[in-house]
CSV table of C-alpha atoms in Angstrom, one decimal:
chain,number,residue,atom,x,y,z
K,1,UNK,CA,23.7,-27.8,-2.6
K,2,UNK,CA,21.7,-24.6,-3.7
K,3,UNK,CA,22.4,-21.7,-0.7
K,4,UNK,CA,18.8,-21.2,-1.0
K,5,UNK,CA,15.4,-22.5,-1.1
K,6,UNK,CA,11.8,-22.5,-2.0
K,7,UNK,CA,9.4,-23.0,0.4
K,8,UNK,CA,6.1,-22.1,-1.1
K,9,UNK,CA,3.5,-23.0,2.0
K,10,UNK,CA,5.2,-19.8,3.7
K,11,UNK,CA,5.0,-17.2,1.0
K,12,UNK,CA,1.9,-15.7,1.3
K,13,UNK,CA,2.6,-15.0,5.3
K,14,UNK,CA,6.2,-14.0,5.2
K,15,UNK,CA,6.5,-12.3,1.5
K,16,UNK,CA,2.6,-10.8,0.5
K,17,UNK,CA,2.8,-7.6,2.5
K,18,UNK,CA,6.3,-7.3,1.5
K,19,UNK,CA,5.5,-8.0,-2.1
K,20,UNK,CA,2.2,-5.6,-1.5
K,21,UNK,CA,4.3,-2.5,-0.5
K,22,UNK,CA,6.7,-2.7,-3.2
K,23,UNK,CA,3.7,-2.7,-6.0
K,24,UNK,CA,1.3,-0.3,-4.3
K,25,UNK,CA,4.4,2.3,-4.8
K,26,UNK,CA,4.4,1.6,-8.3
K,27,UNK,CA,1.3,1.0,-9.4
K,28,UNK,CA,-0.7,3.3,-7.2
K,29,UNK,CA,-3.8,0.8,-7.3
K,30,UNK,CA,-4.4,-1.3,-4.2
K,31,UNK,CA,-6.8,-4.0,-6.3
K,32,UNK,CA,-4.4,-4.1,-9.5
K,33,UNK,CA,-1.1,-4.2,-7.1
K,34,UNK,CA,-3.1,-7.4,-5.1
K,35,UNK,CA,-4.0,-9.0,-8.7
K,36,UNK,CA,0.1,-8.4,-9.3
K,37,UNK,CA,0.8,-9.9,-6.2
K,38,UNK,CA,-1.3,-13.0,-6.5
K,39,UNK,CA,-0.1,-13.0,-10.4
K,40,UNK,CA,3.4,-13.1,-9.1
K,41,UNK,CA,2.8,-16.4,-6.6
K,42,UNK,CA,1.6,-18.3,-9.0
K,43,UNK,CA,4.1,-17.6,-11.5
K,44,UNK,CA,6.6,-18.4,-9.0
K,45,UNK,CA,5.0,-21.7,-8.3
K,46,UNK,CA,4.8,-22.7,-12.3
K,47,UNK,CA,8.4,-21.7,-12.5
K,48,UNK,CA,10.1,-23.2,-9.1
K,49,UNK,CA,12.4,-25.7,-11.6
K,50,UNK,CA,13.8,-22.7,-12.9
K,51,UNK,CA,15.1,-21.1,-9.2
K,52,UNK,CA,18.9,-21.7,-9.0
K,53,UNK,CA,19.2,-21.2,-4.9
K,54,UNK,CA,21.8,-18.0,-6.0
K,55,UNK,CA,19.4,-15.4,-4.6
K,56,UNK,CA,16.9,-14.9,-1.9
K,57,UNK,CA,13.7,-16.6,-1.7
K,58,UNK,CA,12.2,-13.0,-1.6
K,59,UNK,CA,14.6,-11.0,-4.4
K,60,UNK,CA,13.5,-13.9,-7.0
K,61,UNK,CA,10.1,-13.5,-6.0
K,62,UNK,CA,10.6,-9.7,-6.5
K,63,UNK,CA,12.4,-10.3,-9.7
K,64,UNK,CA,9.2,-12.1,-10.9
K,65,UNK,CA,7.1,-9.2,-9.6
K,66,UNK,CA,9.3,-6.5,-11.5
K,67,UNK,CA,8.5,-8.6,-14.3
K,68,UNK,CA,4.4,-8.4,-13.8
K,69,UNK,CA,4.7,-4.6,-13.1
K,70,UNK,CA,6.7,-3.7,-16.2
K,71,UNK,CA,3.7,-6.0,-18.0
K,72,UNK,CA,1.0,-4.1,-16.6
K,73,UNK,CA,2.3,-1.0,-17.7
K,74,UNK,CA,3.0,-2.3,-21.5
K,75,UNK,CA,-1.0,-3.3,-21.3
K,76,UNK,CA,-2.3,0.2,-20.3
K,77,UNK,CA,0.2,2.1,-22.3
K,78,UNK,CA,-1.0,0.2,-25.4
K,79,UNK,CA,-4.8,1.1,-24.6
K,80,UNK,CA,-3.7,4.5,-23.9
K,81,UNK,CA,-2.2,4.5,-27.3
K,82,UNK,CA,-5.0,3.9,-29.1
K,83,UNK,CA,-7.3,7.0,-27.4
K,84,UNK,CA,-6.6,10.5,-28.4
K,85,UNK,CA,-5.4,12.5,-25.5
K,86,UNK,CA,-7.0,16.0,-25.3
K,87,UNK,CA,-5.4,18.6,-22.2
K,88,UNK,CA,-7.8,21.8,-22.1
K,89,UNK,CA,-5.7,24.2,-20.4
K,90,UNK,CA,-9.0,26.5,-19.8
K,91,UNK,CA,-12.3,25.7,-20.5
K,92,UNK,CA,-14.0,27.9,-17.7
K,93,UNK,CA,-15.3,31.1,-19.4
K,94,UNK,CA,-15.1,33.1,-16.4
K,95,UNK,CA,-11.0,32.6,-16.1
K,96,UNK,CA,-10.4,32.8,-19.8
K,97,UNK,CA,-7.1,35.3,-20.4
K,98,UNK,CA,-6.0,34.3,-17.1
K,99,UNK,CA,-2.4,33.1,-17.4
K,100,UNK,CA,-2.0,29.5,-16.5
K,101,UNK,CA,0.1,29.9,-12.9
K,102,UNK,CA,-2.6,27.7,-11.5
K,103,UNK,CA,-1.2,24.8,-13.2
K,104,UNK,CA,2.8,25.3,-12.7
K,105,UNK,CA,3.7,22.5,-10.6
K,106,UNK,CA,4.1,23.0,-6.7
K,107,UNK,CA,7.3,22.8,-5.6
K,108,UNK,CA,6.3,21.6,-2.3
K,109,UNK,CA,4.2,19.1,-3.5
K,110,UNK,CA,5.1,15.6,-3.6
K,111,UNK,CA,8.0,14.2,-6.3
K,112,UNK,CA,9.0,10.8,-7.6
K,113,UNK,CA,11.6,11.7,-5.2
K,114,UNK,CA,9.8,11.6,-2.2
K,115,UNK,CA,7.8,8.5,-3.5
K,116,UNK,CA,10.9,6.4,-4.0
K,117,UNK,CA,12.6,7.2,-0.5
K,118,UNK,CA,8.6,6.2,0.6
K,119,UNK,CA,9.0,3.0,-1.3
K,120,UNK,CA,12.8,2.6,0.0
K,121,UNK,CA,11.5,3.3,3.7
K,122,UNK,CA,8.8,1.4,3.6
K,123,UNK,CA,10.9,-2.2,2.1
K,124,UNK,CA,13.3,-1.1,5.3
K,125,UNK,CA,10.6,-1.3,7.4
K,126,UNK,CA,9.1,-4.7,6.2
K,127,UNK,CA,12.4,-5.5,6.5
K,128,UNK,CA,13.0,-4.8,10.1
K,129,UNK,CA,9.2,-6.3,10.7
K,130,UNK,CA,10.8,-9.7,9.4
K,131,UNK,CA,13.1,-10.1,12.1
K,132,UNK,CA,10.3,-9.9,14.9
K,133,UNK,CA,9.0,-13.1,16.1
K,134,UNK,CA,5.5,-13.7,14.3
K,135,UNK,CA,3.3,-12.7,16.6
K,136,UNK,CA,4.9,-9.8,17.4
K,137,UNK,CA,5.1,-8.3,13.6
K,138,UNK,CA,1.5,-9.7,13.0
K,139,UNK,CA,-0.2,-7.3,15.7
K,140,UNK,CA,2.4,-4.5,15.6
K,141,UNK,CA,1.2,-4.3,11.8
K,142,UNK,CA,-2.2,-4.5,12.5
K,143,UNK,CA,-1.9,-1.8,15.2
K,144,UNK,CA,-0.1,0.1,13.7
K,145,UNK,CA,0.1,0.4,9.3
K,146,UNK,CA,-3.4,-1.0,9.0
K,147,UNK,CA,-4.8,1.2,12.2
K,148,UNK,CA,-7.1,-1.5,14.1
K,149,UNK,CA,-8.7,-0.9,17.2
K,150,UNK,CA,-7.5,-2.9,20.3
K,151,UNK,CA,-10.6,-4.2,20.9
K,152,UNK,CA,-11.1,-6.0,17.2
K,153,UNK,CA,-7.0,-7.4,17.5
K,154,UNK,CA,-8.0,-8.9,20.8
K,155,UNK,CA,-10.7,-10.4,19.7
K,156,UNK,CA,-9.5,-11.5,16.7
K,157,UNK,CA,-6.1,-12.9,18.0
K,158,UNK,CA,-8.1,-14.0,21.1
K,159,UNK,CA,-5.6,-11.8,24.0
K,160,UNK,CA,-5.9,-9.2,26.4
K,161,UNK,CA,-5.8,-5.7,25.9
K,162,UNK,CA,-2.5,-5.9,28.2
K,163,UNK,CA,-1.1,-8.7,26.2
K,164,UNK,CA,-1.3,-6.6,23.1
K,165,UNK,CA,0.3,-3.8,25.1
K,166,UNK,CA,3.1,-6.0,25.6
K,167,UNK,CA,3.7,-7.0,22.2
K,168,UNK,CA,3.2,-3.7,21.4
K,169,UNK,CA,6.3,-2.4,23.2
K,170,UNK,CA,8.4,-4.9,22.6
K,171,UNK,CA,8.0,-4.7,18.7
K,172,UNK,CA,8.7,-1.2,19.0
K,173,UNK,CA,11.4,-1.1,20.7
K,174,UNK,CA,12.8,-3.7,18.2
K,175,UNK,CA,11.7,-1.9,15.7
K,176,UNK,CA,13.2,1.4,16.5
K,177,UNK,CA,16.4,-0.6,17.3
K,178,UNK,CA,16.5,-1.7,14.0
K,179,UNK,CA,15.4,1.4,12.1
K,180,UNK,CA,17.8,3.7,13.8
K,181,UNK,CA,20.8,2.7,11.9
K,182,UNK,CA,19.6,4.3,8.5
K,183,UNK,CA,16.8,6.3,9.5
K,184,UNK,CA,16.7,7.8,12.0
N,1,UNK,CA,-0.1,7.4,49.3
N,2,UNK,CA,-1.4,10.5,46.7
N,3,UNK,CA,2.0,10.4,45.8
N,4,UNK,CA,1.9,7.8,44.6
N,5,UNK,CA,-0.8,7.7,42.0
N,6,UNK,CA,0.6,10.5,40.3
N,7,UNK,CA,4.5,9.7,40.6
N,8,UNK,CA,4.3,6.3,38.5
N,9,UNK,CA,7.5,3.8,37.2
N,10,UNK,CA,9.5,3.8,34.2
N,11,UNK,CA,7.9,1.0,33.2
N,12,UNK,CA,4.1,2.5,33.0
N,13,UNK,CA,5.7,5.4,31.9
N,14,UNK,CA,6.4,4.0,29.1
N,15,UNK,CA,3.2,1.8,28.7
N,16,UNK,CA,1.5,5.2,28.7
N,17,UNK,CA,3.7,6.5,25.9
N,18,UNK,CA,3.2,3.3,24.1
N,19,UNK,CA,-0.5,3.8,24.0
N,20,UNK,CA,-0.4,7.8,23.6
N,21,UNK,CA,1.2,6.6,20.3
N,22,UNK,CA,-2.3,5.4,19.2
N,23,UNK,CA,-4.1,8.1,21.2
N,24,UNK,CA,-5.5,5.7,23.5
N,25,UNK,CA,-4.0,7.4,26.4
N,26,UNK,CA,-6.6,9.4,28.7
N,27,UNK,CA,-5.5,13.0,30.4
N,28,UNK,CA,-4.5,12.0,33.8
N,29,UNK,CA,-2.1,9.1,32.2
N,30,UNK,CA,-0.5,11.9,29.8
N,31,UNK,CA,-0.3,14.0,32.9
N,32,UNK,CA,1.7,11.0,35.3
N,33,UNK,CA,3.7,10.4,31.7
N,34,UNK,CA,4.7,14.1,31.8
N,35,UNK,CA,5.7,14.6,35.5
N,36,UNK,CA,7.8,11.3,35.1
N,37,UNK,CA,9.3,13.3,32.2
N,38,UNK,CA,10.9,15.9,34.0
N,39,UNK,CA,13.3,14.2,35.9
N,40,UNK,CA,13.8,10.6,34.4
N,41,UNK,CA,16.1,10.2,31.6
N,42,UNK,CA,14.9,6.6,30.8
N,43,UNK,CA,12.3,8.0,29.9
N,44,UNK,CA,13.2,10.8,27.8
N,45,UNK,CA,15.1,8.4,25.6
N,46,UNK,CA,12.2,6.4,25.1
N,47,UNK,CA,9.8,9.0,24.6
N,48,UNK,CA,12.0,10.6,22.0
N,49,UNK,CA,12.7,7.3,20.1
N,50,UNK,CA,9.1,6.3,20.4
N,51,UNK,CA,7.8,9.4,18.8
N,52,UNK,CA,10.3,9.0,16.1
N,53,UNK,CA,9.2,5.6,15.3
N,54,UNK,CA,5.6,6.8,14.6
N,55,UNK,CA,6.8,9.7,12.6
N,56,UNK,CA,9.0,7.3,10.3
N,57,UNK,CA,6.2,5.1,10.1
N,58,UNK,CA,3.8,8.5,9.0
N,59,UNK,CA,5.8,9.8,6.6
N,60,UNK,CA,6.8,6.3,4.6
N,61,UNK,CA,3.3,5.7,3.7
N,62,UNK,CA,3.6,2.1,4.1
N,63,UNK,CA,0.7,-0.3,3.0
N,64,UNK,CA,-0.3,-3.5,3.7
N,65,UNK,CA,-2.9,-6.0,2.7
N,66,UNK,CA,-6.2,-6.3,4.1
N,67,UNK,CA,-6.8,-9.4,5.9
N,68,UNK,CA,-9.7,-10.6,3.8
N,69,UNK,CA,-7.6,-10.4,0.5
N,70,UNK,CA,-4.9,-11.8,2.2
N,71,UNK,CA,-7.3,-14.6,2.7
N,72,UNK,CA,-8.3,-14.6,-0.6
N,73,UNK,CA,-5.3,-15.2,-2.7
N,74,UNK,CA,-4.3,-17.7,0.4
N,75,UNK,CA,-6.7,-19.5,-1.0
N,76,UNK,CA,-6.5,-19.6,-4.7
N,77,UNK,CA,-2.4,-20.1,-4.3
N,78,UNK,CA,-3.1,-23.1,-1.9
N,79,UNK,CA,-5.6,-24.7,-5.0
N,80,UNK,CA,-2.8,-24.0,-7.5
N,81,UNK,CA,-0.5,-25.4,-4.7
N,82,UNK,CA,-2.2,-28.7,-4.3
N,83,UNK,CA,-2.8,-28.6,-7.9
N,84,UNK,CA,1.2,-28.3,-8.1
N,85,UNK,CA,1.8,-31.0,-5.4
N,86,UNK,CA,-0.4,-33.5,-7.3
């Protein structure tokens, strides 16, 4: 008996946002990374014969998404190839003999660094968002990452403003609980 | 009694906080949320982790889907789904 399986009626509500945050830090795109999202379902859905229950539901489907990424980038590097690449250091007329200290690179601006430890917060905090019951992670990310008014949740989830409050509190309390371990 | 309508409980203290987290709370609830903060620890903790939470939350940048794509490629994987089932 496998230690883990595939149940694909569930992936898009417990995996796409995951699966969304991870390729939105890589790809920098927010249609490409949905196309690579949706890409990476359905390949996992032609290739279910294939899972072997080892790993999680959610690392294979990440496997299969490292796998569309790495793609992606072969397909625009080969385009890229193909067109000549031209930098003009100056081409304003009024600057010309000015040294180029414009376009030395700010140290406080942000690094690959600072993106991964972005990416690697942001996979802790989906993490931490899949241990809160359903409801409770479905309006704390509304609320909160996608920045919905009160008014359109309750309407749209069909509560009151003081029910929301109380989901509200409750996933942020779990949240913090969770998140204070590492960091906070 | 006009004590009591500043002096409020831990507990809308920290529904106040909650909300000032989104900006939705008004002037005279940030003023009953800071009197409360002078002398209740409770509080304090939960201010101080609350405010934290939003900041990690700030600076990781994190993205999710829009609902309507969601919607959208709930759809088409459900069709390749069925199509799968079949």
């Amino acid at each position: 008996m496998p230690k883990h399986q595939l149940n694909p009626n569930k992936w898009i509500d417990l995996y796409s946002d995951y699966l969304f945050n991870y390729t939105i830090a890589r790809v920098n795109d927010r249609e490409m990374a949905q196309d690579l999202v949706q890409d990476t379902f359905l390949a996992g859905l032609k290739s279910m014969k294939n899972f072997k229950g080892d790993a999680s539901e959610r690392t294979w489907l990440i496997s299969i998404l490292k796998r569309k990424i790495i793609d992606y980038y072969r397909k625009i590097n080969s385009k890229k190839g193909k067109a000549e690449v031209k930098i003009a250091y100056n081409n304003d007329s009024e600057t010309e003999g000015d040294w180029l200290e414009e376009r030395v690179a700010d140290p406080f601006d942000k690094t690959a660094e600072d993106d991964l430890q972005n990416a690697e917060l942001g996979n802790a905090i989906y993490e931490c968002l899949s241990k809160l019951p359903e409801k409770q992670a479905e309006v704390f990310k509304m609320k909160t990452i996608q920045g919905i008014e009160t008014e359109v949740i309750c309407n749209e989830l069909n509560i009151t403003a003081s029910n929301l409050w109380v989901i509200i509190h409750r996933a942020r309390t779990a949240m913090a609980d969770c998140l204070k371990e590492n960091w906070f | 009694m006009k004590k009591n309508v500043l002096f409020i409980s831990c507990e809308e203290a920290q529904h106040i906080c909650d909300k000032n987290q989104y900006g939705e709370a008004n002037w005279i609830e940030k003023l009953k949320l800071n009197i409360r903060l002078i002398y209740c620890r409770v509080t304090q903790s939960y201010v101080k982790q609350n405010k934290k939470l939003s900041k990690v939350i700030k600076n990781s940048e994190v993205k999710c889907m829009d609902n309507q794509c969601k919607e959208t490629i709930r759809k088409n994987f459900d069709k390749a789904l069925k199509e799968h089932n079949s």
